[in-house]
CSV table of C-alpha atoms in Angstrom, one decimal:
chain,number,residue,atom,x,y,z
A,1,MET,CA,34.7,-13.3,29.2
A,2,THR,CA,33.3,-16.3,28.3
A,3,LYS,CA,33.1,-18.8,25.6
A,4,ILE,CA,29.2,-18.0,25.1
A,5,GLY,CA,29.9,-14.6,25.8
A,6,THR,CA,32.2,-14.0,23.4
A,7,LEU,CA,29.5,-15.6,20.7
A,8,ALA,CA,26.7,-13.8,21.5
A,9,ALA,CA,28.7,-10.6,21.6
A,10,LEU,CA,30.4,-11.0,17.3
A,11,ALA,CA,26.9,-12.1,16.7
A,12,LEU,CA,25.4,-9.1,18.2
A,13,LEU,CA,28.8,-7.4,15.8
A,14,ALA,CA,27.6,-8.6,13.1
A,15,ALA,CA,24.0,-8.2,13.0
A,16,THR,CA,24.9,-4.0,13.8
A,17,SER,CA,27.8,-4.3,11.0
A,18,VAL,CA,25.2,-5.1,8.5
A,19,HIS,CA,23.8,-2.7,6.4
A,20,ALA,CA,21.7,-1.1,3.9
A,21,ALA,CA,23.4,-0.1,0.5
A,22,VAL,CA,21.9,1.8,-2.2
A,23,THR,CA,22.4,2.2,-5.8
A,24,SER,CA,20.9,4.3,-8.6
A,25,LYS,CA,20.3,4.7,-12.2
A,26,ASP,CA,18.4,7.4,-14.1
A,27,TRP,CA,14.9,5.2,-15.1
A,28,GLY,CA,14.2,8.0,-18.1
A,29,THR,CA,11.7,11.0,-18.3
A,30,GLY,CA,8.6,11.1,-16.7
A,31,PRO,CA,5.2,13.3,-18.5
A,32,ASP,CA,6.1,17.1,-17.4
A,33,GLY,CA,9.7,16.3,-18.8
A,34,LYS,CA,12.1,15.7,-15.0
A,35,ALA,CA,14.3,13.0,-14.7
A,36,VAL,CA,13.1,9.7,-12.8
A,37,GLU,CA,15.9,7.2,-11.2
A,38,LEU,CA,15.6,3.7,-10.7
A,39,TYR,CA,16.6,2.9,-6.4
A,40,THR,CA,18.1,-0.2,-5.5
A,41,VAL,CA,18.1,-0.9,-2.4
A,42,THR,CA,19.6,-4.3,-0.2
A,43,ASP,CA,20.4,-5.6,2.5
A,44,GLY,CA,20.7,-9.3,4.1
A,45,ASP,CA,19.1,-11.2,1.1
A,46,LEU,CA,16.1,-8.8,0.2
A,47,THR,CA,16.7,-6.2,-2.7
A,48,VAL,CA,13.9,-3.0,-3.5
A,49,THR,CA,13.7,-1.2,-6.2
A,50,ILE,CA,12.5,1.6,-5.7
A,51,THR,CA,11.5,4.4,-8.8
A,52,ASN,CA,11.2,8.0,-8.0
A,53,PHE,CA,7.9,8.4,-10.3
A,54,GLY,CA,4.9,7.7,-8.5
A,55,ALA,CA,6.7,6.2,-5.7
A,56,HIS,CA,6.8,2.8,-6.4
A,57,ILE,CA,8.0,-0.1,-5.2
A,58,VAL,CA,8.8,-1.1,-8.8
A,59,SER,CA,10.5,-4.9,-7.0
A,60,ILE,CA,10.8,-7.0,-3.3
A,61,GLU,CA,12.8,-9.5,-4.5
A,62,ALA,CA,12.8,-12.0,-0.7
A,63,PRO,CA,13.3,-15.6,-0.8
A,64,ASP,CA,11.6,-18.8,-0.2
A,65,ARG,CA,12.0,-21.6,2.0
A,66,ALA,CA,14.7,-22.6,0.0
A,67,GLY,CA,16.7,-20.0,-0.8
A,68,LYS,CA,15.9,-18.9,-3.6
A,69,LYS,CA,15.3,-15.4,-4.5
A,70,ALA,CA,11.8,-14.2,-6.5
A,71,ASP,CA,10.4,-11.0,-7.3
A,72,VAL,CA,7.4,-10.5,-5.1
A,73,VAL,CA,5.0,-7.7,-6.5
A,74,LEU,CA,3.9,-7.2,-9.1
A,75,GLY,CA,4.6,-4.5,-11.5
A,76,TYR,CA,6.5,-3.6,-15.3
A,77,LYS,CA,9.8,-4.5,-16.4
A,78,ASP,CA,11.0,-0.2,-17.1
A,79,LEU,CA,9.2,2.9,-16.8
A,80,ASP,CA,7.2,3.3,-21.0
A,81,GLY,CA,4.9,0.4,-18.5
A,82,TYR,CA,4.3,3.1,-15.8
A,83,LEU,CA,3.5,6.1,-18.0
A,84,ALA,CA,1.4,3.9,-19.4
A,85,GLU,CA,-0.5,2.8,-16.5
A,86,LYS,CA,-3.8,3.1,-16.4
A,87,LYS,CA,-5.8,1.9,-13.7
A,88,ALA,CA,-3.7,-1.0,-11.4
A,89,TYR,CA,-1.8,1.6,-9.6
A,90,LEU,CA,0.9,-1.4,-8.9
A,91,GLY,CA,2.9,-0.4,-6.9
A,92,ALA,CA,2.7,2.9,-5.8
A,93,VAL,CA,1.8,6.0,-3.4
A,94,VAL,CA,-1.6,7.6,-4.0
A,95,GLY,CA,-2.6,10.4,-2.9
A,96,ARG,CA,-4.4,13.3,-2.4
A,97,TYR,CA,-6.4,10.9,-0.5
A,98,GLY,CA,-5.8,7.2,-1.1
A,99,ASN,CA,-9.0,4.8,-1.8
A,100,ARG,CA,-12.2,6.4,-2.7
A,101,ILE,CA,-14.7,9.7,-1.8
A,102,ALA,CA,-17.3,10.3,-2.5
A,103,LYS,CA,-19.1,11.0,-6.0
A,104,GLY,CA,-15.8,13.0,-5.5
A,105,VAL,CA,-17.3,15.7,-3.0
A,106,PHE,CA,-17.1,16.9,0.6
A,107,THR,CA,-17.7,19.7,3.8
A,108,LEU,CA,-14.4,21.0,5.2
A,109,ASP,CA,-14.6,24.4,6.9
A,110,GLY,CA,-18.3,24.5,5.4
A,111,LYS,CA,-16.9,24.7,2.5
A,112,THR,CA,-17.7,21.6,-0.3
A,113,TYR,CA,-15.1,21.2,-2.5
A,114,GLN,CA,-15.1,18.4,-5.4
A,115,ILE,CA,-12.1,16.3,-6.3
A,116,PRO,CA,-12.2,14.8,-10.4
A,117,THR,CA,-14.7,11.7,-10.3
A,118,ASN,CA,-12.6,8.2,-12.3
A,119,ASN,CA,-13.9,5.0,-10.8
A,120,ASN,CA,-18.1,4.6,-11.4
A,121,GLY,CA,-19.2,8.1,-10.0
A,122,ASN,CA,-16.5,8.7,-7.1
A,123,ALA,CA,-13.0,9.9,-7.1
A,124,LEU,CA,-10.0,7.4,-5.9
A,125,HIS,CA,-6.4,7.4,-5.6
A,126,GLY,CA,-6.9,11.1,-6.1
A,127,GLY,CA,-8.8,11.6,-8.6
A,128,THR,CA,-7.5,11.7,-12.7
A,129,VAL,CA,-3.6,12.9,-11.7
A,130,GLY,CA,-2.8,11.3,-8.7
A,131,PHE,CA,0.3,11.6,-7.1
A,132,ASP,CA,1.1,8.2,-9.1
A,133,ARG,CA,1.9,9.9,-12.2
A,134,LYS,CA,3.8,12.6,-10.2
A,135,VAL,CA,8.0,13.0,-10.5
A,136,TRP,CA,8.6,13.3,-6.1
A,137,SER,CA,12.6,15.0,-5.7
A,138,SER,CA,14.8,12.8,-4.0
A,139,LYS,CA,17.0,12.6,-1.4
A,140,THR,CA,18.9,8.5,-1.7
A,141,LEU,CA,20.1,7.7,2.5
A,142,ALA,CA,22.3,5.2,3.8
A,143,ASP,CA,19.8,2.7,4.2
A,144,GLY,CA,16.8,3.7,1.2
A,145,VAL,CA,15.4,6.9,-0.1
A,146,GLU,CA,13.4,9.8,0.7
A,147,LEU,CA,10.7,11.3,-2.0
A,148,THR,CA,9.6,14.3,-1.3
A,149,TYR,CA,6.2,15.6,-3.3
A,150,VAL,CA,4.2,19.4,-3.1
A,151,SER,CA,1.6,19.1,-3.9
A,152,ALA,CA,0.3,23.1,-5.2
A,153,ASP,CA,-3.1,24.5,-3.7
A,154,GLY,CA,-5.8,23.8,-5.8
A,155,GLU,CA,-4.4,20.6,-7.3
A,156,MET,CA,-7.4,17.9,-7.7
A,157,GLY,CA,-9.8,20.3,-6.2
A,158,PHE,CA,-7.9,20.0,-2.3
A,159,PRO,CA,-7.3,22.5,0.2
A,160,GLY,CA,-3.8,23.5,0.6
A,161,THR,CA,-0.4,23.9,-1.1
A,162,LEU,CA,0.6,20.3,0.9
A,163,THR,CA,4.5,19.3,1.4
A,164,ALA,CA,4.4,15.5,1.6
A,165,HIS,CA,7.1,13.0,1.9
A,166,VAL,CA,7.4,9.1,1.4
A,167,LYS,CA,11.2,8.0,3.4
A,168,TYR,CA,11.8,4.3,2.5
A,169,THR,CA,14.1,2.1,4.8
A,170,LEU,CA,15.4,-1.1,4.4
A,171,GLU,CA,16.3,-3.2,7.4
A,172,GLY,CA,17.2,-7.0,7.4
A,173,ARG,CA,14.1,-8.0,6.0
A,174,SER,CA,11.9,-4.9,6.9
A,175,LEU,CA,10.9,-3.0,4.1
A,176,HIS,CA,9.7,0.1,6.6
A,177,ILE,CA,7.5,3.2,4.7
A,178,GLU,CA,7.0,6.2,6.3
A,179,TYR,CA,5.0,9.3,5.5
A,180,SER,CA,5.2,12.5,6.3
A,181,ALA,CA,2.5,15.4,6.1
A,182,THR,CA,2.5,19.8,6.7
A,183,THR,CA,-0.4,22.1,4.9
A,184,ASP,CA,-0.8,25.1,4.8
A,185,LYS,CA,-4.1,25.0,5.3
A,186,ASP,CA,-6.4,22.8,6.0
A,187,THR,CA,-6.5,19.8,4.2
A,188,VAL,CA,-8.0,16.0,3.9
A,189,LEU,CA,-5.2,13.3,3.5
A,190,ASN,CA,-5.5,9.6,2.9
A,191,LEU,CA,-1.4,8.0,1.7
A,192,THR,CA,-1.2,4.5,1.6
A,193,ASN,CA,2.1,1.8,-1.4
A,194,HIS,CA,-0.6,0.3,-3.3
A,195,SER,CA,1.9,-2.6,-4.2
A,196,TYR,CA,0.5,-6.3,-5.2
A,197,PHE,CA,2.4,-8.9,-3.3
A,198,ASN,CA,1.9,-12.1,-5.0
A,199,LEU,CA,4.7,-14.8,-2.6
A,200,GLY,CA,4.7,-17.9,-5.1
A,201,GLY,CA,6.8,-15.3,-7.4
A,202,GLU,CA,4.9,-12.2,-9.9
A,203,GLY,CA,3.7,-13.9,-13.4
A,204,SER,CA,3.9,-17.7,-10.5
A,205,GLY,CA,-0.8,-18.3,-11.1
A,206,ASP,CA,-2.8,-16.7,-8.9
A,207,ILE,CA,-2.9,-15.6,-5.3
A,208,LEU,CA,-5.8,-17.6,-3.8
A,209,GLY,CA,-4.3,-20.0,-1.8
A,210,GLU,CA,-1.6,-18.0,0.0
A,211,LYS,CA,-3.5,-17.5,3.8
A,212,ILE,CA,-4.2,-15.1,5.5
A,213,MET,CA,-4.7,-13.7,9.1
A,214,ILE,CA,-5.5,-10.1,9.0
A,215,ASN,CA,-6.4,-8.2,13.3
A,216,ALA,CA,-9.8,-6.8,12.7
A,217,ASP,CA,-13.1,-8.0,14.5
A,218,ARG,CA,-14.4,-5.8,12.6
A,219,TYR,CA,-14.7,-4.0,8.7
A,220,THR,CA,-16.4,-1.6,6.9
A,221,PRO,CA,-19.1,-2.7,4.2
A,222,VAL,CA,-19.6,-1.4,0.6
A,223,ASP,CA,-22.8,0.6,-1.0
A,224,ALA,CA,-22.5,-0.9,-5.3
A,225,GLY,CA,-19.7,2.2,-6.2
A,226,LEU,CA,-17.4,0.8,-3.4
A,227,ILE,CA,-18.4,3.6,-0.7
A,228,PRO,CA,-18.9,2.4,2.7
A,229,THR,CA,-22.0,2.3,4.4
A,230,GLY,CA,-21.1,3.9,7.6
A,231,LYS,CA,-21.9,0.6,9.6
A,232,LEU,CA,-19.3,-1.4,11.3
A,233,PRO,CA,-20.0,-5.1,11.5
A,234,SER,CA,-18.2,-7.9,14.0
A,235,VAL,CA,-16.6,-10.1,10.8
A,236,LYS,CA,-17.7,-12.7,12.3
A,237,GLY,CA,-19.9,-15.7,11.6
A,238,THR,CA,-19.0,-14.0,6.8
A,239,PRO,CA,-16.5,-14.4,4.6
A,240,PHE,CA,-14.3,-11.5,6.3
A,241,ASP,CA,-13.5,-13.6,8.9
A,242,PHE,CA,-9.1,-13.6,8.3
A,243,LEU,CA,-8.7,-13.3,12.9
A,244,LYS,CA,-7.0,-17.3,11.7
A,245,PRO,CA,-5.1,-17.7,8.9
A,246,THR,CA,-7.0,-18.6,6.4
A,247,ALA,CA,-6.4,-19.1,2.2
A,248,ILE,CA,-8.0,-15.8,0.6
A,249,GLY,CA,-9.2,-18.2,-2.5
A,250,ALA,CA,-11.9,-20.4,0.4
A,251,ARG,CA,-15.3,-18.7,1.2
A,252,ILE,CA,-14.2,-15.6,-2.4
A,253,GLU,CA,-17.2,-16.8,-4.0
A,254,ALA,CA,-19.5,-17.3,-1.2
A,255,ASN,CA,-23.5,-16.1,-1.5
A,256,ASP,CA,-22.9,-12.5,-0.2
A,257,GLU,CA,-23.3,-9.7,-1.4
A,258,GLN,CA,-20.1,-8.0,-0.7
A,259,LEU,CA,-18.5,-9.8,-2.7
A,260,LYS,CA,-20.5,-9.8,-5.7
A,261,ILE,CA,-20.6,-5.7,-4.8
A,262,ALA,CA,-16.3,-5.4,-5.2
A,263,GLY,CA,-15.6,-9.1,-7.3
A,264,GLY,CA,-14.3,-11.2,-4.3
A,265,TYR,CA,-12.4,-8.3,-1.7
A,266,ASP,CA,-12.0,-4.9,-1.5
A,267,HIS,CA,-12.6,-4.1,1.4
A,268,ASN,CA,-11.5,-1.5,4.7
A,269,PHE,CA,-11.0,-4.1,7.7
A,270,VAL,CA,-10.8,-2.1,11.0
A,271,LEU,CA,-7.8,-2.9,12.4
A,272,ASN,CA,-7.5,-4.2,16.0
A,273,GLY,CA,-4.8,-1.6,18.1
A,274,GLY,CA,-3.9,2.3,18.4
A,275,LYS,CA,-1.6,4.7,17.3
A,276,GLU,CA,1.4,2.3,18.0
A,277,LEU,CA,2.7,0.3,15.4
A,278,HIS,CA,0.6,-3.4,15.3
A,279,VAL,CA,0.1,-6.1,13.4
A,280,ALA,CA,-3.1,-5.6,10.5
A,281,ALA,CA,-1.6,-8.8,8.4
A,282,LYS,CA,0.1,-11.7,7.7
A,283,VAL,CA,1.0,-13.5,4.8
A,284,GLU,CA,2.0,-17.4,3.9
A,285,ASP,CA,1.9,-18.7,0.4
A,286,PRO,CA,2.2,-23.3,1.1
A,287,LYS,CA,4.1,-23.6,-1.9
A,288,SER,CA,7.7,-21.7,-1.6
A,289,GLY,CA,6.7,-20.2,2.3
A,290,ARG,CA,7.2,-17.3,2.0
A,291,THR,CA,5.5,-14.9,4.9
A,292,LEU,CA,4.8,-11.6,5.1
A,293,THR,CA,3.8,-9.3,7.6
A,294,VAL,CA,2.7,-5.3,7.9
A,295,THR,CA,2.5,-4.3,11.0
A,296,THR,CA,1.0,0.2,11.0
A,297,THR,CA,0.4,2.9,13.2
A,298,GLU,CA,-2.6,3.3,10.6
A,299,PRO,CA,-6.0,2.8,11.8
A,300,GLY,CA,-7.2,0.4,8.6
A,301,VAL,CA,-6.0,-1.8,6.4
A,302,GLN,CA,-7.9,-2.2,2.8
A,303,PHE,CA,-8.0,-6.0,1.8
A,304,TYR,CA,-7.7,-6.2,-2.2
A,305,SER,CA,-7.6,-9.7,-4.1
A,306,GLY,CA,-7.0,-8.4,-7.4
A,307,ASN,CA,-10.6,-8.7,-8.3
A,308,PHE,CA,-10.1,-5.8,-11.4
A,309,LEU,CA,-6.8,-7.4,-13.6
A,310,ASP,CA,-7.9,-8.1,-16.6
A,311,GLY,CA,-4.8,-9.5,-18.3
A,312,SER,CA,-4.2,-5.4,-19.5
A,313,ALA,CA,-1.6,-5.0,-17.6
A,314,THR,CA,2.0,-7.2,-19.0
A,315,GLY,CA,4.2,-7.5,-15.8
A,316,VAL,CA,7.9,-7.4,-15.6
A,317,GLY,CA,7.7,-11.4,-16.5
A,318,GLY,CA,6.3,-10.6,-19.4
A,319,LYS,CA,3.1,-12.3,-18.7
A,320,PRO,CA,-0.5,-10.6,-18.3
A,321,TYR,CA,-1.7,-10.0,-15.0
A,322,VAL,CA,-5.0,-11.6,-14.8
A,323,LYS,CA,-7.8,-11.6,-12.1
A,324,HIS,CA,-6.5,-12.3,-8.1
A,325,ASP,CA,-2.7,-12.2,-9.4
A,326,GLY,CA,-1.6,-10.6,-7.2
A,327,PHE,CA,-3.5,-9.3,-3.5
A,328,CYS,CA,-3.3,-5.8,-1.9
A,329,LEU,CA,-2.8,-4.9,1.9
A,330,GLU,CA,-2.9,-1.1,2.3
A,331,THR,CA,-2.5,0.4,5.4
A,332,GLN,CA,-4.8,3.9,5.3
A,333,HIS,CA,-7.7,5.4,7.0
A,334,PHE,CA,-11.4,4.2,5.9
A,335,PRO,CA,-12.3,5.4,2.5
A,336,ASP,CA,-14.4,8.3,2.0
A,337,SER,CA,-14.2,9.5,5.5
A,338,PRO,CA,-14.3,12.9,5.3
A,339,ASN,CA,-18.1,11.9,4.5
A,340,HIS,CA,-18.4,10.0,7.6
A,341,PRO,CA,-17.7,11.9,10.5
A,342,ALA,CA,-17.7,8.9,13.1
A,343,PHE,CA,-14.5,7.6,10.8
A,344,PRO,CA,-10.5,8.3,12.5
A,345,SER,CA,-10.6,12.1,10.6
A,346,THR,CA,-7.7,12.2,8.2
A,347,GLU,CA,-7.9,15.8,8.4
A,348,LEU,CA,-4.8,18.5,8.2
A,349,LYS,CA,-4.3,21.6,9.9
A,350,PRO,CA,-1.1,24.0,9.3
A,351,GLY,CA,1.1,23.2,12.0
A,352,GLN,CA,0.6,19.8,12.4
A,353,VAL,CA,2.0,17.2,10.8
A,354,MET,CA,0.9,14.0,9.1
A,355,ARG,CA,2.9,10.9,10.7
A,356,SER,CA,2.8,7.2,9.5
A,357,THR,CA,4.8,3.9,9.9
A,358,THR,CA,4.1,1.3,7.8
A,359,ILE,CA,6.4,-2.9,7.8
A,360,PHE,CA,6.7,-5.1,5.4
A,361,THR,CA,8.4,-8.3,6.8
A,362,PHE,CA,9.3,-11.2,5.0
A,363,GLY,CA,9.8,-14.0,5.9
A,364,VAL,CA,10.2,-18.0,5.3
A,365,ALA,CA,7.5,-20.7,7.2
A,366,LYS,CA,9.1,-23.0,9.7
């Protein structure tokens, strides 16, 4: 074997010999008396912590261009913070239906269902007690953790006993989130993760200077209740055109009705891509050099610029989280899809398996 071939072989061996390390510890007790665990997954220079309470991502530590690590998601220092959480959903898996359903009402198989409303007369993230408030069962994997929650028929008004799985695994600087679910009755389902990112580090200030690219030619404008109107206009010539990297704050104060309604960005973008993994967004923090690339099998992504962070939540670093201190990229089916037949369907039937994958990859700009 040549010297070059030997070096290549050694490099391949090194790359394939590194495996994630997983540890766990008791983290308290949930509201239902069930034990809550905190899992720490490390692979190379990325460390992720996850809890089985609400399947929350608690922290993600990633290096900057100088190799200095910082937590790049918003979160609380202990379980008490998550138990007291009222409206921010920091790092949670939200469901049974992530995002909004107008008036909490939808019709399926000719029957009308009512979900408890909790957001200006609409149902948000599954109603008053969503998946983010539940203690999930957990299983440690070689490279992460698998969480499972069984939602009873009729829970929050949704039909069918639903068994949902969320698998978090770490591969180098990529956090993989794999969702799957089955049901025993026709139902609707839209699972996503609600992490808030700040690539400068949580508590470091606002995210308005971070540059974002969203791989979407169209988006779903909303009414005064943040419910999609059903239209799918082009982003061209609007403040919603992020096809080229643009600072989040560059146009956030523009004289635009949609921005005024949401107090910034809180909109679903129609991704360019099919059902296979495709790039949803890329973000770069010019100061730290940290980057985030989001790939997904989902048809949409909710870009939220942290408009409703109001200082009521105090983060792990001891600083209150205020407006624009973090951004979300919630890969998803579209909001209120059960009431918009032209949107990609969120229906799940017995015998089917809902599967979805999203990958968060962290890097450093050259």
